Amino acid sequence: MHIKRIEIKNWLGIKELLFNPGKINKVSGDSGTGKTSLVEALEKIFTNRNRRTEVIRHDADEAELFVELDDGLQTTRKVRSEKADYLKVKHDSKAVTSTEAFLRKLINGDIFRPIEFVQKTAKEQTEIILNMLQIDWTVDGIKAWFGEVPEADYQLHILQILKQIETGYYAERESINREINLLRANIEGIKRDLPPNYDGTEWKDVNLQSCYKHLSDAEESNKRLREAQSVIDGLSLRIDDIKRRAETAAEEKRLEYSRQRDSLRSQINRFEEFIQRDQAIIDDTERRILETSTQLDNELEQAIERLKIQYQVKKQTAREEIRQSSEQSLVFISEYKEQIAEKRATLVSIDEHERKDLEKITDHEANLIAAEQSKSGNAQEVISNLVWVDSEPLKAAADHAASMKEYLREWERMNDIIREKLAPKEERSAELTVKIKTSRELPKELLKTASLPVEGLSVDEQGRIRINDTLIDGLSEGESLEFAFKLAKAQAGPLKVICVDGWQNLGSLQREIIEAAKQDDYQYFVLETVDGQDLNIEIVEG
């Protein structure tokens, strides 16, 4: 099926164009004369797609496009600025329904401009080719494959969707594996701080209080045994010590009473000396009076008469003073005698006090020795009833248990990390590995059901296009162009139309393309830019 007639009015750079194309049509002219406008008009008619925002000429209100095919199908499309666009499709021999969909099926895709295809990026080319591969799939099928509907752009081709799913799962697994590695490093860090082969279940239920109670009871029992043995072993020593202390106390008492006797005797002697001294004074009273009187008489004789009376008074005063002194000495003597009698009475009683105090010391010594002997009997009973326990193993075991229990918190934290964080992430990572494997294997299986449009074309596991095992972006310019023409022909619908842009740039390939075009059943529109030339359409092959 070919285009028989084309009419274009007020469309982009074309004000009005009418011609009947042949099999190979060469459209030439300078830039802006309407070459591309012609191709875009054909696109608009069959795909209703605009490559530009404004397509109506500036001096018009609407653009009209008309195409008649060699089977009698006529299509009229009007693009209006003030009202809705208009489309009419008619055929004398057949009814046309759902006109837009019907027109799109005539060209069956976007590739009827192979040069434009070559100029696209590898990603864009891949998307176009994948869309040509008809692979049946449903969202329910994806859910059955993966157990869920993964996040992806479901407007893309199924192979691209699977690649997006794989990428998403891979990224999620990488993120989870990083977290797993961090968790494992954290766990290993905790393990390094734990004793080798530490098992918290072994120490979790150990009762430290019971361990130390057992140890305390053993130590208390041993302490009582040691004390009892010490009592028995030290009995004779303690009795000797008691005797020594009693003897010392008695000696101290003897010395104390001896000192008291000496002191009393000294005091008695001193008082007796005092008596002798004062008695001498008494005995010498008359002599001293006579001597004093004689002396005063002598003084009196030598004194003038007027002093006689004065000296008489002095004599009388001296007598009185001497007599008073003697009387005072009598009193002192009496007091000293009383004190001597008292001291002598005390001296007599000291012997009795000494005897009683020594008896007390002896009694106290006996009581202490009896008490020690009683303790010794009790200690022997303790030794008979108690058994010595080696507490060192008990202490070592209790201390070891206490030390091990100190690690329980970290051990439990490590197990919480393993149970609550690591295990779910490892499970999810393993699940993602299965899903990634599924997303990588599915393209192989799906491609077995797809028919490839061009010989030598293949799609690898990652959804990349290869031509004879070469990635599409690794083809040479000639190989790319050859493949583009093959692809354009393979995907063309009932309307076998191919448009070639940039004809002037193809050089020696022009002849090859023309010769090949003459041998096939496709209709060609070849666009060539010629500087300074108006739009010209030449039918190379009728």
Coordinates of C-alpha atoms in Angstrom, one line a residue, residues 103-306:
L103 CA -4.5 5.2 10.9
R104 CA -1.7 4.3 13.4
K105 CA -1.9 0.7 12.4
L106 CA -1.1 1.7 8.8
I107 CA 2.5 2.6 9.7
N108 CA 2.8 0.3 12.7
G109 CA 5.2 2.4 14.8
D110 CA 7.5 5.4 14.7
I111 CA 10.3 4.2 12.4
F112 CA 9.6 5.4 8.9
R113 CA 12.5 7.9 9.2
P114 CA 15.6 5.7 9.5
I115 CA 18.1 8.7 9.5
E116 CA 16.3 10.2 12.4
F117 CA 16.5 6.8 14.2
V118 CA 20.3 6.7 13.6
Q119 CA 20.6 10.2 15.3
K120 CA 18.8 9.0 18.4
T121 CA 20.6 7.9 21.6
A122 CA 21.2 4.2 22.2
K123 CA 18.6 4.4 25.0
E124 CA 16.0 5.9 22.7
Q125 CA 16.8 3.4 20.0
T126 CA 16.6 0.5 22.5
E127 CA 13.1 1.7 23.6
I128 CA 11.9 1.9 20.0
I129 CA 13.2 -1.6 19.2
L130 CA 11.8 -3.2 22.4
N131 CA 8.4 -1.7 21.6
M132 CA 8.5 -3.6 18.3
L133 CA 8.9 -6.9 20.2
Q134 CA 5.4 -8.2 21.0
I135 CA 5.7 -10.0 24.3
D136 CA 2.5 -10.7 26.1
W137 CA 2.5 -9.9 29.8
T138 CA 0.2 -8.6 32.6
V139 CA 0.6 -7.0 35.9
D140 CA -0.9 -10.1 37.5
G141 CA 1.8 -12.1 35.8
I142 CA 4.5 -9.9 37.3
K143 CA 2.9 -10.3 40.7
A144 CA 3.0 -14.1 40.2
W145 CA 6.7 -13.9 39.2
F146 CA 7.8 -11.7 42.1
G147 CA 5.1 -12.2 44.7
E148 CA 4.4 -8.5 44.5
V149 CA 4.0 -5.7 42.0
P150 CA 7.5 -4.0 42.2
E151 CA 7.9 -0.3 41.6
A152 CA 8.6 0.4 37.9
D153 CA 7.4 2.4 34.9
Y154 CA 4.8 0.0 33.5
Q155 CA 4.4 2.1 30.4
L156 CA 7.7 0.8 29.2
H157 CA 8.4 -2.4 27.3
I158 CA 8.3 -5.6 29.5
L159 CA 12.1 -6.1 29.1
Q160 CA 12.8 -2.5 30.3
I161 CA 10.3 -3.0 33.1
L162 CA 12.2 -6.2 34.2
K163 CA 15.4 -4.3 34.0
Q164 CA 14.0 -1.5 36.2
I165 CA 12.7 -4.2 38.6
E166 CA 16.1 -5.9 38.7
T167 CA 17.8 -2.5 39.2
G168 CA 15.4 -1.6 42.0
Y169 CA 15.8 -5.0 43.7
Y170 CA 19.6 -4.8 43.2
A171 CA 19.8 -1.4 44.8
E172 CA 17.6 -2.5 47.7
R173 CA 19.8 -5.6 48.2
E174 CA 23.0 -3.4 48.1
S175 CA 21.5 -1.1 50.7
I176 CA 20.4 -4.0 52.8
N177 CA 23.8 -5.8 52.4
R178 CA 25.6 -2.6 53.5
E179 CA 23.3 -2.6 56.6
I180 CA 24.0 -6.4 57.0
N181 CA 27.8 -5.7 56.9
L182 CA 27.5 -2.9 59.4
L183 CA 25.4 -5.2 61.7
R184 CA 27.8 -8.1 61.3
A185 CA 30.7 -5.7 62.1
N186 CA 28.8 -4.5 65.1
I187 CA 28.2 -8.1 66.2
E188 CA 31.8 -9.0 65.7
G189 CA 32.8 -6.0 67.7
I190 CA 30.6 -7.2 70.5
K191 CA 32.0 -10.8 70.2
R192 CA 35.5 -9.5 70.5
D193 CA 34.6 -7.9 73.8
L194 CA 33.1 -11.2 75.0
P195 CA 35.2 -14.1 76.4
P196 CA 36.0 -16.8 73.8
N197 CA 33.1 -19.2 73.1
Y198 CA 30.9 -17.2 75.5
D199 CA 27.4 -18.6 75.8
G200 CA 25.1 -16.4 77.8
T201 CA 22.5 -19.2 78.3
E202 CA 25.1 -20.9 80.5
W203 CA 25.2 -17.9 82.9
K204 CA 21.8 -16.4 82.5
D205 CA 20.1 -18.5 85.2
V206 CA 23.2 -18.6 87.6
N207 CA 22.1 -17.2 91.0
L208 CA 25.1 -15.1 92.1
Q209 CA 23.4 -14.5 95.5
S210 CA 23.3 -18.2 96.1
C211 CA 26.9 -18.6 95.0
Y212 CA 28.1 -15.9 97.4
K213 CA 25.8 -17.2 100.2
H214 CA 27.4 -20.6 99.8
L215 CA 30.9 -19.0 99.9
S216 CA 29.9 -16.8 102.9
D217 CA 28.6 -19.8 104.8
A218 CA 31.8 -21.7 104.1
E219 CA 34.0 -18.8 105.2
E220 CA 31.9 -18.2 108.3
S221 CA 32.2 -21.9 109.2
N222 CA 35.9 -21.8 108.6
K223 CA 36.2 -18.7 110.6
R224 CA 34.5 -20.4 113.6
L225 CA 36.8 -23.3 113.2
R226 CA 39.9 -21.1 113.1
E227 CA 38.7 -19.2 116.2
A228 CA 38.0 -22.4 118.1
Q229 CA 41.4 -23.9 117.2
S230 CA 42.9 -20.6 118.1
V231 CA 41.2 -20.7 121.5
I232 CA 42.5 -24.2 122.1
D233 CA 46.0 -23.5 120.8
G234 CA 46.3 -20.3 122.8
L235 CA 44.9 -21.5 126.1
S236 CA 48.2 -22.1 128.0
L237 CA 49.6 -18.9 126.5
R238 CA 46.6 -16.9 127.6
I239 CA 46.8 -18.4 131.2
D240 CA 50.5 -17.6 131.3
D241 CA 49.7 -14.1 130.2
I242 CA 46.9 -13.8 132.8
K243 CA 49.4 -14.9 135.5
R244 CA 52.0 -12.5 134.3
R245 CA 49.5 -9.7 134.2
A246 CA 48.3 -10.7 137.7
E247 CA 51.9 -10.8 139.1
T248 CA 52.5 -7.5 137.5
A249 CA 49.4 -6.0 139.0
A250 CA 50.3 -7.4 142.5
E251 CA 53.8 -6.0 142.2
E252 CA 52.4 -2.7 141.2
K253 CA 50.1 -2.8 144.2
R254 CA 53.1 -3.7 146.5
L255 CA 55.1 -0.8 145.0
E256 CA 52.1 1.5 145.4
Y257 CA 51.6 0.6 149.1
S258 CA 55.4 0.8 149.7
R259 CA 55.4 4.2 148.2
Q260 CA 52.5 5.1 150.5
R261 CA 54.4 3.8 153.5
D262 CA 57.5 5.7 152.6
S263 CA 55.5 8.9 152.0
L264 CA 53.8 8.5 155.4
R265 CA 57.0 7.8 157.2
S266 CA 58.6 10.8 155.5
Q267 CA 55.7 13.0 156.6
I268 CA 55.9 11.7 160.2
N269 CA 59.7 12.4 160.3
R270 CA 59.1 15.8 158.9
F271 CA 56.5 16.6 161.5
E272 CA 58.7 15.2 164.3
E273 CA 61.5 17.6 163.1
F274 CA 59.0 20.4 163.1
I275 CA 58.1 19.5 166.8
Q276 CA 61.8 19.4 167.8
R277 CA 62.4 22.7 166.1
D278 CA 59.4 24.4 167.8
Q279 CA 60.3 22.7 171.2
A280 CA 63.8 24.1 171.0
I281 CA 62.2 27.5 170.5
I282 CA 60.0 27.0 173.6
D283 CA 62.9 25.7 175.6
D284 CA 65.1 28.7 174.7
T285 CA 62.3 31.2 175.7
E286 CA 63.7 32.3 179.1
R287 CA 67.2 32.5 177.8
R288 CA 66.2 34.6 174.9
I289 CA 64.1 36.8 177.2
L290 CA 67.0 37.2 179.6
E291 CA 69.3 37.9 176.7
T292 CA 67.0 40.3 175.2
S293 CA 66.4 42.1 178.5
T294 CA 70.1 42.3 179.1
Q295 CA 70.6 43.8 175.7
L296 CA 67.7 46.2 176.2
D297 CA 69.0 47.1 179.6
N298 CA 72.3 47.9 178.2
E299 CA 70.6 50.0 175.5
L300 CA 68.5 51.6 178.2
E301 CA 71.5 52.6 180.2
Q302 CA 73.0 54.1 177.2
A303 CA 69.9 55.9 176.1
I304 CA 68.9 59.2 177.5
E305 CA 66.4 59.3 180.3
R306 CA 63.5 60.4 178.2

